[in-house]
């Protein structure tokens, strides 16, 4: 279960829940962790982590349009639009200690949110965690598939090959037609992202790579160290592109070890 943490105005009026807070008991001193999902995913993908990270970490799940309860809204197709739209709901939630975590597409979104929060609002994260996402200055980015330009069948199969589509809906034609526009828009967010030079982050930056990930190897992620003037760690874990979902308990322990090391179990 979730409660709407913050809302933002819809273009046509009304409000939409941009941030969801899992209803899990946490400590009053808990660190707020803003989570940005991968392409095509909604906040539900982080459900497994809410209880694993409690009580020391309290999640705020970025709820992008075009998925789950916002499936009737058009998805945003550029990273600057995503950042601009999310900020009004996000800023009021970050008056205490906070960190950000993004996976794959969400890695670039979380990174740019951290930059804007630091530069424009004076809100400095305690850490940025990036998983399964090539560094923005990695030359290997140019070799990644341009999925936003693929035909529908090819795009769907390509996402399925990464295990980015749950097996129970891979063959569901109605759901495919519903989700394809969002998936294509999300890949556009990721693939058209243009890195612009700016001051490095002042917070530690922790990156995680899957050993068998064809999209973002540890070598592809090494250049993330250029984006911070603080501590940098790079950890390679067993698994593919969605290694964090293959072992949510183990990855939760890894997150705790970098976000709240006093309470880490390993």
PDB file of C-alpha atoms in Angstrom:
ATOM      1  CA  UNK A   1       0.000   0.000   0.000  1.00  0.00           C
ATOM      2  CA  UNK A   2       1.083   3.558  -0.711  1.00  0.00           C
ATOM      3  CA  UNK A   3       0.047   7.014   0.271  1.00  0.00           C
ATOM      4  CA  UNK A   4       0.481  10.013  -2.009  1.00  0.00           C
ATOM      5  CA  UNK A   5       3.412  11.942  -0.605  1.00  0.00           C
ATOM      6  CA  UNK A   6       3.289  14.914  -2.965  1.00  0.00           C
ATOM      7  CA  UNK A   7       1.268  15.890  -5.994  1.00  0.00           C
ATOM      8  CA  UNK A   8       1.793  18.102  -8.994  1.00  0.00           C
ATOM      9  CA  UNK A   9      -0.626  19.837 -11.330  1.00  0.00           C
ATOM     10  CA  UNK A  10      -1.732  18.051 -14.476  1.00  0.00           C
ATOM     11  CA  UNK A  11      -1.696  20.032 -17.712  1.00  0.00           C
ATOM     12  CA  UNK A  12      -5.478  19.739 -17.931  1.00  0.00           C
ATOM     13  CA  UNK A  13      -6.148  20.524 -14.279  1.00  0.00           C
ATOM     14  CA  UNK A  14      -6.367  18.454 -11.132  1.00  0.00           C
ATOM     15  CA  UNK A  15      -3.467  16.755  -9.446  1.00  0.00           C
ATOM     16  CA  UNK A  16      -1.411  13.639 -10.018  1.00  0.00           C
ATOM     17  CA  UNK A  17       0.682  11.756  -7.449  1.00  0.00           C
ATOM     18  CA  UNK A  18       4.300  12.318  -8.440  1.00  0.00           C
ATOM     19  CA  UNK A  19       5.683  10.812  -5.240  1.00  0.00           C
ATOM     20  CA  UNK A  20       4.399   7.777  -3.402  1.00  0.00           C
ATOM     21  CA  UNK A  21       5.390   6.751   0.097  1.00  0.00           C
ATOM     22  CA  UNK A  22       5.097   3.048   0.983  1.00  0.00           C
ATOM     23  CA  UNK A  23       3.137   2.564   4.192  1.00  0.00           C
ATOM     24  CA  UNK A  24       5.944   0.873   6.087  1.00  0.00           C
ATOM     25  CA  UNK A  25       6.943   1.799   9.663  1.00  0.00           C
ATOM     26  CA  UNK A  26      10.251   3.672   9.744  1.00  0.00           C
ATOM     27  CA  UNK A  27      12.376   5.444  12.321  1.00  0.00           C
ATOM     28  CA  UNK A  28      11.864   9.202  12.849  1.00  0.00           C
ATOM     29  CA  UNK A  29      15.547   9.542  11.917  1.00  0.00           C
ATOM     30  CA  UNK A  30      15.163   7.520   8.719  1.00  0.00           C
ATOM     31  CA  UNK A  31      16.988   8.681   5.619  1.00  0.00           C
ATOM     32  CA  UNK A  32      14.632   9.559   2.748  1.00  0.00           C
ATOM     33  CA  UNK A  33      15.569   7.655  -0.417  1.00  0.00           C
ATOM     34  CA  UNK A  34      14.072   8.951  -3.670  1.00  0.00           C
ATOM     35  CA  UNK A  35      13.774   6.059  -6.147  1.00  0.00           C
ATOM     36  CA  UNK A  36      13.492   6.500  -9.928  1.00  0.00           C
ATOM     37  CA  UNK A  37      12.578   3.342 -11.891  1.00  0.00           C
ATOM     38  CA  UNK A  38      13.848   1.972 -15.184  1.00  0.00           C
ATOM     39  CA  UNK A  39      12.192   2.453 -18.575  1.00  0.00           C
ATOM     40  CA  UNK A  40       8.596   1.252 -18.663  1.00  0.00           C
ATOM     41  CA  UNK A  41       8.418   0.637 -14.920  1.00  0.00           C
ATOM     42  CA  UNK A  42       6.292   2.239 -12.233  1.00  0.00           C
ATOM     43  CA  UNK A  43       6.724   2.715  -8.495  1.00  0.00           C
ATOM     44  CA  UNK A  44       5.555  -0.842  -7.829  1.00  0.00           C
ATOM     45  CA  UNK A  45       8.947  -2.146  -8.949  1.00  0.00           C
ATOM     46  CA  UNK A  46      10.360  -0.894  -5.628  1.00  0.00           C
ATOM     47  CA  UNK A  47       7.731  -2.596  -3.469  1.00  0.00           C
ATOM     48  CA  UNK A  48      10.153  -5.352  -2.485  1.00  0.00           C
ATOM     49  CA  UNK A  49      12.661  -2.838  -1.150  1.00  0.00           C
ATOM     50  CA  UNK A  50      10.426  -0.815   1.166  1.00  0.00           C
ATOM     51  CA  UNK A  51      10.315  -3.370   3.988  1.00  0.00           C
ATOM     52  CA  UNK A  52      13.863  -4.564   3.405  1.00  0.00           C
ATOM     53  CA  UNK A  53      15.261  -1.053   3.907  1.00  0.00           C
ATOM     54  CA  UNK A  54      13.011  -0.108   6.832  1.00  0.00           C
ATOM     55  CA  UNK A  55      13.240   1.177   9.505  1.00  0.00           C
ATOM     56  CA  UNK A  56      16.398   3.157   8.701  1.00  0.00           C
ATOM     57  CA  UNK A  57      15.521   4.182   5.130  1.00  0.00           C
ATOM     58  CA  UNK A  58      12.154   5.622   4.050  1.00  0.00           C
ATOM     59  CA  UNK A  59      11.343   5.415   0.341  1.00  0.00           C
ATOM     60  CA  UNK A  60       9.789   8.071  -1.872  1.00  0.00           C
ATOM     61  CA  UNK A  61       8.895   6.546  -5.216  1.00  0.00           C
ATOM     62  CA  UNK A  62       8.857   8.763  -8.284  1.00  0.00           C
ATOM     63  CA  UNK A  63       5.593   8.040 -10.114  1.00  0.00           C
ATOM     64  CA  UNK A  64       5.999   9.049 -13.741  1.00  0.00           C
ATOM     65  CA  UNK A  65       2.938   9.501 -15.980  1.00  0.00           C
ATOM     66  CA  UNK A  66       1.970   6.707 -18.358  1.00  0.00           C
ATOM     67  CA  UNK A  67       2.084   3.773 -15.912  1.00  0.00           C
ATOM     68  CA  UNK A  68       0.186   2.120 -13.070  1.00  0.00           C
ATOM     69  CA  UNK A  69      -2.485   4.531 -11.763  1.00  0.00           C
ATOM     70  CA  UNK A  70      -1.244   7.204 -14.206  1.00  0.00           C
ATOM     71  CA  UNK A  71      -1.533   4.963 -17.253  1.00  0.00           C
ATOM     72  CA  UNK A  72      -4.077   7.310 -18.842  1.00  0.00           C
ATOM     73  CA  UNK A  73      -1.601  10.201 -18.929  1.00  0.00           C
ATOM     74  CA  UNK A  74       0.916  10.593 -21.766  1.00  0.00           C
ATOM     75  CA  UNK A  75       4.467   9.704 -20.819  1.00  0.00           C
ATOM     76  CA  UNK A  76       7.156  12.382 -20.989  1.00  0.00           C
ATOM     77  CA  UNK A  77       9.772  11.828 -23.688  1.00  0.00           C
ATOM     78  CA  UNK A  78      12.756  13.946 -22.645  1.00  0.00           C
ATOM     79  CA  UNK A  79      14.861  14.048 -19.518  1.00  0.00           C
ATOM     80  CA  UNK A  80      14.575  17.825 -18.996  1.00  0.00           C
ATOM     81  CA  UNK A  81      10.767  17.518 -19.076  1.00  0.00           C
ATOM     82  CA  UNK A  82      10.836  14.744 -16.484  1.00  0.00           C
ATOM     83  CA  UNK A  83      13.071  16.758 -14.157  1.00  0.00           C
ATOM     84  CA  UNK A  84      11.027  19.950 -14.511  1.00  0.00           C
ATOM     85  CA  UNK A  85       7.775  18.107 -13.883  1.00  0.00           C
ATOM     86  CA  UNK A  86       9.025  16.193 -10.834  1.00  0.00           C
ATOM     87  CA  UNK A  87      10.704  19.060  -8.978  1.00  0.00           C
ATOM     88  CA  UNK A  88       7.586  20.814  -7.579  1.00  0.00           C
ATOM     89  CA  UNK A  89       6.532  17.632  -5.798  1.00  0.00           C
ATOM     90  CA  UNK A  90      10.039  16.588  -4.823  1.00  0.00           C
ATOM     91  CA  UNK A  91      11.512  19.728  -3.261  1.00  0.00           C
ATOM     92  CA  UNK A  92       9.085  19.987  -0.292  1.00  0.00           C
ATOM     93  CA  UNK A  93       9.893  16.384   0.661  1.00  0.00           C
ATOM     94  CA  UNK A  94      13.642  16.951   0.951  1.00  0.00           C
ATOM     95  CA  UNK A  95      14.071  19.278   3.897  1.00  0.00           C
ATOM     96  CA  UNK A  96      15.782  16.573   5.915  1.00  0.00           C
ATOM     97  CA  UNK A  97      18.404  13.938   5.095  1.00  0.00           C
ATOM     98  CA  UNK A  98      17.918  12.376   1.689  1.00  0.00           C
ATOM     99  CA  UNK A  99      19.586  10.337  -1.035  1.00  0.00           C
ATOM    100  CA  UNK A 100      18.605   9.355  -4.573  1.00  0.00           C
ATOM    101  CA  UNK A 101      18.699   6.019  -6.391  1.00  0.00           C
ATOM    102  CA  UNK A 102      17.985   5.434 -10.058  1.00  0.00           C
ATOM    103  CA  UNK A 103      18.256   2.301 -12.178  1.00  0.00           C
ATOM    104  CA  UNK A 104      19.043   2.363 -15.921  1.00  0.00           C
ATOM    105  CA  UNK A 105      17.008   5.288 -17.339  1.00  0.00           C
ATOM    106  CA  UNK A 106      16.299   6.252 -13.745  1.00  0.00           C
ATOM    107  CA  UNK A 107      20.034   6.646 -13.170  1.00  0.00           C
ATOM    108  CA  UNK A 108      20.252   9.627 -15.510  1.00  0.00           C
ATOM    109  CA  UNK A 109      17.059  11.120 -14.043  1.00  0.00           C
ATOM    110  CA  UNK A 110      18.315  10.731 -10.460  1.00  0.00           C
ATOM    111  CA  UNK A 111      21.680  12.244 -11.428  1.00  0.00           C
ATOM    112  CA  UNK A 112      20.129  15.312 -13.037  1.00  0.00           C
ATOM    113  CA  UNK A 113      17.717  15.723 -10.122  1.00  0.00           C
ATOM    114  CA  UNK A 114      20.682  15.659  -7.736  1.00  0.00           C
ATOM    115  CA  UNK A 115      22.476  18.303  -9.821  1.00  0.00           C
ATOM    116  CA  UNK A 116      19.470  20.629  -9.975  1.00  0.00           C
ATOM    117  CA  UNK A 117      18.616  20.182  -6.301  1.00  0.00           C
ATOM    118  CA  UNK A 118      22.198  21.073  -5.364  1.00  0.00           C
ATOM    119  CA  UNK A 119      22.687  23.980  -7.782  1.00  0.00           C
ATOM    120  CA  UNK A 120      19.278  25.636  -7.737  1.00  0.00           C
ATOM    121  CA  UNK A 121      17.809  24.811  -4.331  1.00  0.00           C
ATOM    122  CA  UNK A 122      20.879  24.277  -2.164  1.00  0.00           C
ATOM    123  CA  UNK A 123      19.617  20.786  -1.307  1.00  0.00           C
ATOM    124  CA  UNK A 124      22.586  18.428  -1.099  1.00  0.00           C
ATOM    125  CA  UNK A 125      21.927  14.712  -1.136  1.00  0.00           C
ATOM    126  CA  UNK A 126      23.799  12.497   1.296  1.00  0.00           C
ATOM    127  CA  UNK A 127      24.435  10.091  -1.569  1.00  0.00           C
ATOM    128  CA  UNK A 128      23.553   9.275  -5.148  1.00  0.00           C
ATOM    129  CA  UNK A 129      23.161   5.601  -6.033  1.00  0.00           C
ATOM    130  CA  UNK A 130      23.147   4.568  -9.700  1.00  0.00           C
ATOM    131  CA  UNK A 131      22.635   1.010 -10.913  1.00  0.00           C
ATOM    132  CA  UNK A 132      22.636  -0.487 -14.399  1.00  0.00           C
ATOM    133  CA  UNK A 133      23.358   2.819 -16.157  1.00  0.00           C
ATOM    134  CA  UNK A 134      26.387   3.786 -18.220  1.00  0.00           C
ATOM    135  CA  UNK A 135      28.204   6.915 -17.126  1.00  0.00           C
ATOM    136  CA  UNK A 136      26.977  10.009 -18.974  1.00  0.00           C
ATOM    137  CA  UNK A 137      30.475  10.645 -20.331  1.00  0.00           C
ATOM    138  CA  UNK A 138      31.154   7.036 -21.303  1.00  0.00           C
ATOM    139  CA  UNK A 139      32.051   6.777 -25.007  1.00  0.00           C
ATOM    140  CA  UNK A 140      30.242   3.421 -25.072  1.00  0.00           C
ATOM    141  CA  UNK A 141      26.870   5.169 -24.800  1.00  0.00           C
ATOM    142  CA  UNK A 142      26.949   5.723 -28.560  1.00  0.00           C
ATOM    143  CA  UNK A 143      26.933   1.953 -29.149  1.00  0.00           C
ATOM    144  CA  UNK A 144      23.724   1.278 -27.201  1.00  0.00           C
ATOM    145  CA  UNK A 145      20.614   0.228 -29.177  1.00  0.00           C
ATOM    146  CA  UNK A 146      18.339   3.105 -30.186  1.00  0.00           C
ATOM    147  CA  UNK A 147      15.136   1.432 -29.077  1.00  0.00           C
ATOM    148  CA  UNK A 148      12.961   4.524 -29.409  1.00  0.00           C
ATOM    149  CA  UNK A 149      13.420   4.236 -33.207  1.00  0.00           C
ATOM    150  CA  UNK A 150      12.525   0.536 -33.443  1.00  0.00           C
ATOM    151  CA  UNK A 151       9.295  -0.835 -34.876  1.00  0.00           C
ATOM    152  CA  UNK A 152       6.794  -1.926 -32.237  1.00  0.00           C
ATOM    153  CA  UNK A 153       7.542  -5.665 -32.450  1.00  0.00           C
ATOM    154  CA  UNK A 154      11.300  -5.135 -32.324  1.00  0.00           C
ATOM    155  CA  UNK A 155      11.032  -2.710 -29.404  1.00  0.00           C
ATOM    156  CA  UNK A 156       8.851  -5.081 -27.393  1.00  0.00           C
ATOM    157  CA  UNK A 157      11.122  -8.061 -28.012  1.00  0.00           C
ATOM    158  CA  UNK A 158      14.247  -6.041 -27.247  1.00  0.00           C
ATOM    159  CA  UNK A 159      12.849  -4.939 -23.888  1.00  0.00           C
ATOM    160  CA  UNK A 160      11.720  -8.496 -23.149  1.00  0.00           C
ATOM    161  CA  UNK A 161      15.210  -9.824 -23.926  1.00  0.00           C
ATOM    162  CA  UNK A 162      16.558  -7.624 -21.122  1.00  0.00           C
ATOM    163  CA  UNK A 163      13.947  -9.134 -18.775  1.00  0.00           C
ATOM    164  CA  UNK A 164      12.445  -5.653 -18.570  1.00  0.00           C
ATOM    165  CA  UNK A 165       8.898  -6.905 -19.176  1.00  0.00           C
ATOM    166  CA  UNK A 166       7.251  -9.302 -16.693  1.00  0.00           C
ATOM    167  CA  UNK A 167       6.793 -12.740 -18.246  1.00  0.00           C
ATOM    168  CA  UNK A 168       3.064 -12.744 -17.494  1.00  0.00           C
ATOM    169  CA  UNK A 169       2.437  -9.773 -19.811  1.00  0.00           C
ATOM    170  CA  UNK A 170       4.976 -10.412 -22.571  1.00  0.00           C
ATOM    171  CA  UNK A 171       2.378 -12.186 -24.723  1.00  0.00           C
ATOM    172  CA  UNK A 172      -0.603 -10.024 -23.737  1.00  0.00           C
ATOM    173  CA  UNK A 173      -1.485  -8.043 -26.858  1.00  0.00           C
ATOM    174  CA  UNK A 174      -3.837  -5.594 -25.144  1.00  0.00           C
ATOM    175  CA  UNK A 175      -1.305  -4.710 -22.474  1.00  0.00           C
ATOM    176  CA  UNK A 176       1.411  -4.430 -25.085  1.00  0.00           C
ATOM    177  CA  UNK A 177      -0.540  -1.792 -26.984  1.00  0.00           C
ATOM    178  CA  UNK A 178      -1.201   0.061 -23.740  1.00  0.00           C
ATOM    179  CA  UNK A 179       2.427   0.037 -22.587  1.00  0.00           C
ATOM    180  CA  UNK A 180       4.357   0.520 -25.837  1.00  0.00           C
ATOM    181  CA  UNK A 181       3.944   4.329 -26.006  1.00  0.00           C
ATOM    182  CA  UNK A 182       5.268   4.675 -22.456  1.00  0.00           C
ATOM    183  CA  UNK A 183       8.150   2.302 -23.126  1.00  0.00           C
ATOM    184  CA  UNK A 184       9.106   4.206 -26.277  1.00  0.00           C
ATOM    185  CA  UNK A 185       8.911   7.567 -24.493  1.00  0.00           C
ATOM    186  CA  UNK A 186      11.079   6.272 -21.642  1.00  0.00           C
ATOM    187  CA  UNK A 187      13.730   5.027 -24.038  1.00  0.00           C
ATOM    188  CA  UNK A 188      13.669   8.472 -25.653  1.00  0.00           C
ATOM    189  CA  UNK A 189      14.348   9.998 -22.215  1.00  0.00           C
ATOM    190  CA  UNK A 190      17.381   7.736 -21.853  1.00  0.00           C
ATOM    191  CA  UNK A 191      18.727   7.774 -25.403  1.00  0.00           C
ATOM    192  CA  UNK A 192      18.379  11.493 -26.155  1.00  0.00           C
ATOM    193  CA  UNK A 193      19.873  12.630 -22.851  1.00  0.00           C
ATOM    194  CA  UNK A 194      22.577  15.216 -23.543  1.00  0.00           C
ATOM    195  CA  UNK A 195      25.156  15.610 -20.810  1.00  0.00           C
ATOM    196  CA  UNK A 196      26.091  19.205 -20.043  1.00  0.00           C
ATOM    197  CA  UNK A 197      29.207  20.031 -18.070  1.00  0.00           C
ATOM    198  CA  UNK A 198      28.621  21.442 -14.613  1.00  0.00           C
ATOM    199  CA  UNK A 199      29.998  21.444 -11.080  1.00  0.00           C
ATOM    200  CA  UNK A 200      30.501  17.925  -9.699  1.00  0.00           C
ATOM    201  CA  UNK A 201      28.193  16.678  -6.985  1.00  0.00           C
ATOM    202  CA  UNK A 202      29.327  17.220  -3.418  1.00  0.00           C
ATOM    203  CA  UNK A 203      27.886  13.896  -2.218  1.00  0.00           C
ATOM    204  CA  UNK A 204      29.295  10.359  -2.407  1.00  0.00           C
ATOM    205  CA  UNK A 205      28.366   8.479  -5.565  1.00  0.00           C
ATOM    206  CA  UNK A 206      27.859   4.718  -5.379  1.00  0.00           C
ATOM    207  CA  UNK A 207      27.371   2.736  -8.587  1.00  0.00           C
ATOM    208  CA  UNK A 208      26.428  -0.909  -9.059  1.00  0.00           C
ATOM    209  CA  UNK A 209      26.868  -3.020 -12.186  1.00  0.00           C
ATOM    210  CA  UNK A 210      25.576  -6.468 -13.106  1.00  0.00           C
ATOM    211  CA  UNK A 211      28.333  -8.869 -14.107  1.00  0.00           C
ATOM    212  CA  UNK A 212      26.274 -10.148 -17.065  1.00  0.00           C
ATOM    213  CA  UNK A 213      24.620  -6.857 -18.009  1.00  0.00           C
ATOM    214  CA  UNK A 214      24.975  -6.251 -21.774  1.00  0.00           C
ATOM    215  CA  UNK A 215      23.895  -2.606 -21.374  1.00  0.00           C
ATOM    216  CA  UNK A 216      26.104  -1.303 -18.567  1.00  0.00           C
ATOM    217  CA  UNK A 217      29.244  -3.168 -17.562  1.00  0.00           C
ATOM    218  CA  UNK A 218      31.461  -2.143 -14.670  1.00  0.00           C
ATOM    219  CA  UNK A 219      33.852  -0.634 -17.216  1.00  0.00           C
ATOM    220  CA  UNK A 220      31.034   1.409 -18.748  1.00  0.00           C
ATOM    221  CA  UNK A 221      30.194   2.784 -15.303  1.00  0.00           C
ATOM    222  CA  UNK A 222      33.726   3.662 -14.182  1.00  0.00           C
ATOM    223  CA  UNK A 223      33.442   7.208 -15.556  1.00  0.00           C
ATOM    224  CA  UNK A 224      30.704   8.038 -13.046  1.00  0.00           C
ATOM    225  CA  UNK A 225      33.607   8.936 -10.744  1.00  0.00           C
ATOM    226  CA  UNK A 226      33.997  12.159 -12.756  1.00  0.00           C
ATOM    227  CA  UNK A 227      30.624  13.401 -11.494  1.00  0.00           C
ATOM    228  CA  UNK A 228      31.490  13.816  -7.809  1.00  0.00           C
ATOM    229  CA  UNK A 229      34.163  15.496  -5.750  1.00  0.00           C
ATOM    230  CA  UNK A 230      33.352  13.187  -2.840  1.00  0.00           C
ATOM    231  CA  UNK A 231      33.760   9.442  -2.360  1.00  0.00           C
ATOM    232  CA  UNK A 232      33.109   7.068  -5.243  1.00  0.00           C
ATOM    233  CA  UNK A 233      32.490   3.320  -5.135  1.00  0.00           C
ATOM    234  CA  UNK A 234      31.894   0.853  -7.953  1.00  0.00           C
ATOM    235  CA  UNK A 235      30.534  -2.585  -7.095  1.00  0.00           C
ATOM    236  CA  UNK A 236      29.999  -5.442  -9.543  1.00  0.00           C
ATOM    237  CA  UNK A 237      27.312  -7.951  -8.563  1.00  0.00           C
ATOM    238  CA  UNK A 238      26.100 -11.243  -9.993  1.00  0.00           C
ATOM    239  CA  UNK A 239      23.229 -10.942 -12.452  1.00  0.00           C
ATOM    240  CA  UNK A 240      22.071  -9.223 -15.610  1.00  0.00           C
ATOM    241  CA  UNK A 241      20.595  -5.809 -16.287  1.00  0.00           C
ATOM    242  CA  UNK A 242      18.031  -6.205 -13.503  1.00  0.00           C
ATOM    243  CA  UNK A 243      20.351  -7.757 -10.941  1.00  0.00           C
ATOM    244  CA  UNK A 244      18.732  -5.716  -8.153  1.00  0.00           C
ATOM    245  CA  UNK A 245      15.374  -7.383  -8.836  1.00  0.00           C
ATOM    246  CA  UNK A 246      16.930 -10.840  -9.064  1.00  0.00           C
ATOM    247  CA  UNK A 247      18.067 -10.542  -5.432  1.00  0.00           C
ATOM    248  CA  UNK A 248      16.202  -7.685  -3.716  1.00  0.00           C
ATOM    249  CA  UNK A 249      17.198  -8.830  -0.237  1.00  0.00           C
ATOM    250  CA  UNK A 250      20.885  -8.925  -1.103  1.00  0.00           C
ATOM    251  CA  UNK A 251      20.761  -5.628  -2.935  1.00  0.00           C
ATOM    252  CA  UNK A 252      18.907  -4.022  -0.029  1.00  0.00           C
ATOM    253  CA  UNK A 253      21.805  -5.042   2.177  1.00  0.00           C
ATOM    254  CA  UNK A 254      24.187  -3.410  -0.290  1.00  0.00           C
ATOM    255  CA  UNK A 255      22.137  -0.215  -0.261  1.00  0.00           C
ATOM    256  CA  UNK A 256      22.070  -0.157   3.520  1.00  0.00           C
ATOM    257  CA  UNK A 257      25.839  -0.595   3.601  1.00  0.00           C
ATOM    258  CA  UNK A 258      26.366   2.632   1.637  1.00  0.00           C
ATOM    259  CA  UNK A 259      23.406   4.665   2.924  1.00  0.00           C
ATOM    260  CA  UNK A 260      23.356   3.660   6.590  1.00  0.00           C
ATOM    261  CA  UNK A 261      26.539   1.650   7.229  1.00  0.00           C
ATOM    262  CA  UNK A 262      26.017   1.382  11.000  1.00  0.00           C
ATOM    263  CA  UNK A 263      23.070  -0.920  10.355  1.00  0.00           C
ATOM    264  CA  UNK A 264      24.414  -2.966   7.452  1.00  0.00           C
ATOM    265  CA  UNK A 265      24.192  -6.731   7.781  1.00  0.00           C
ATOM    266  CA  UNK A 266      27.162  -7.480   5.558  1.00  0.00           C
TER     267      UNK A 266
END
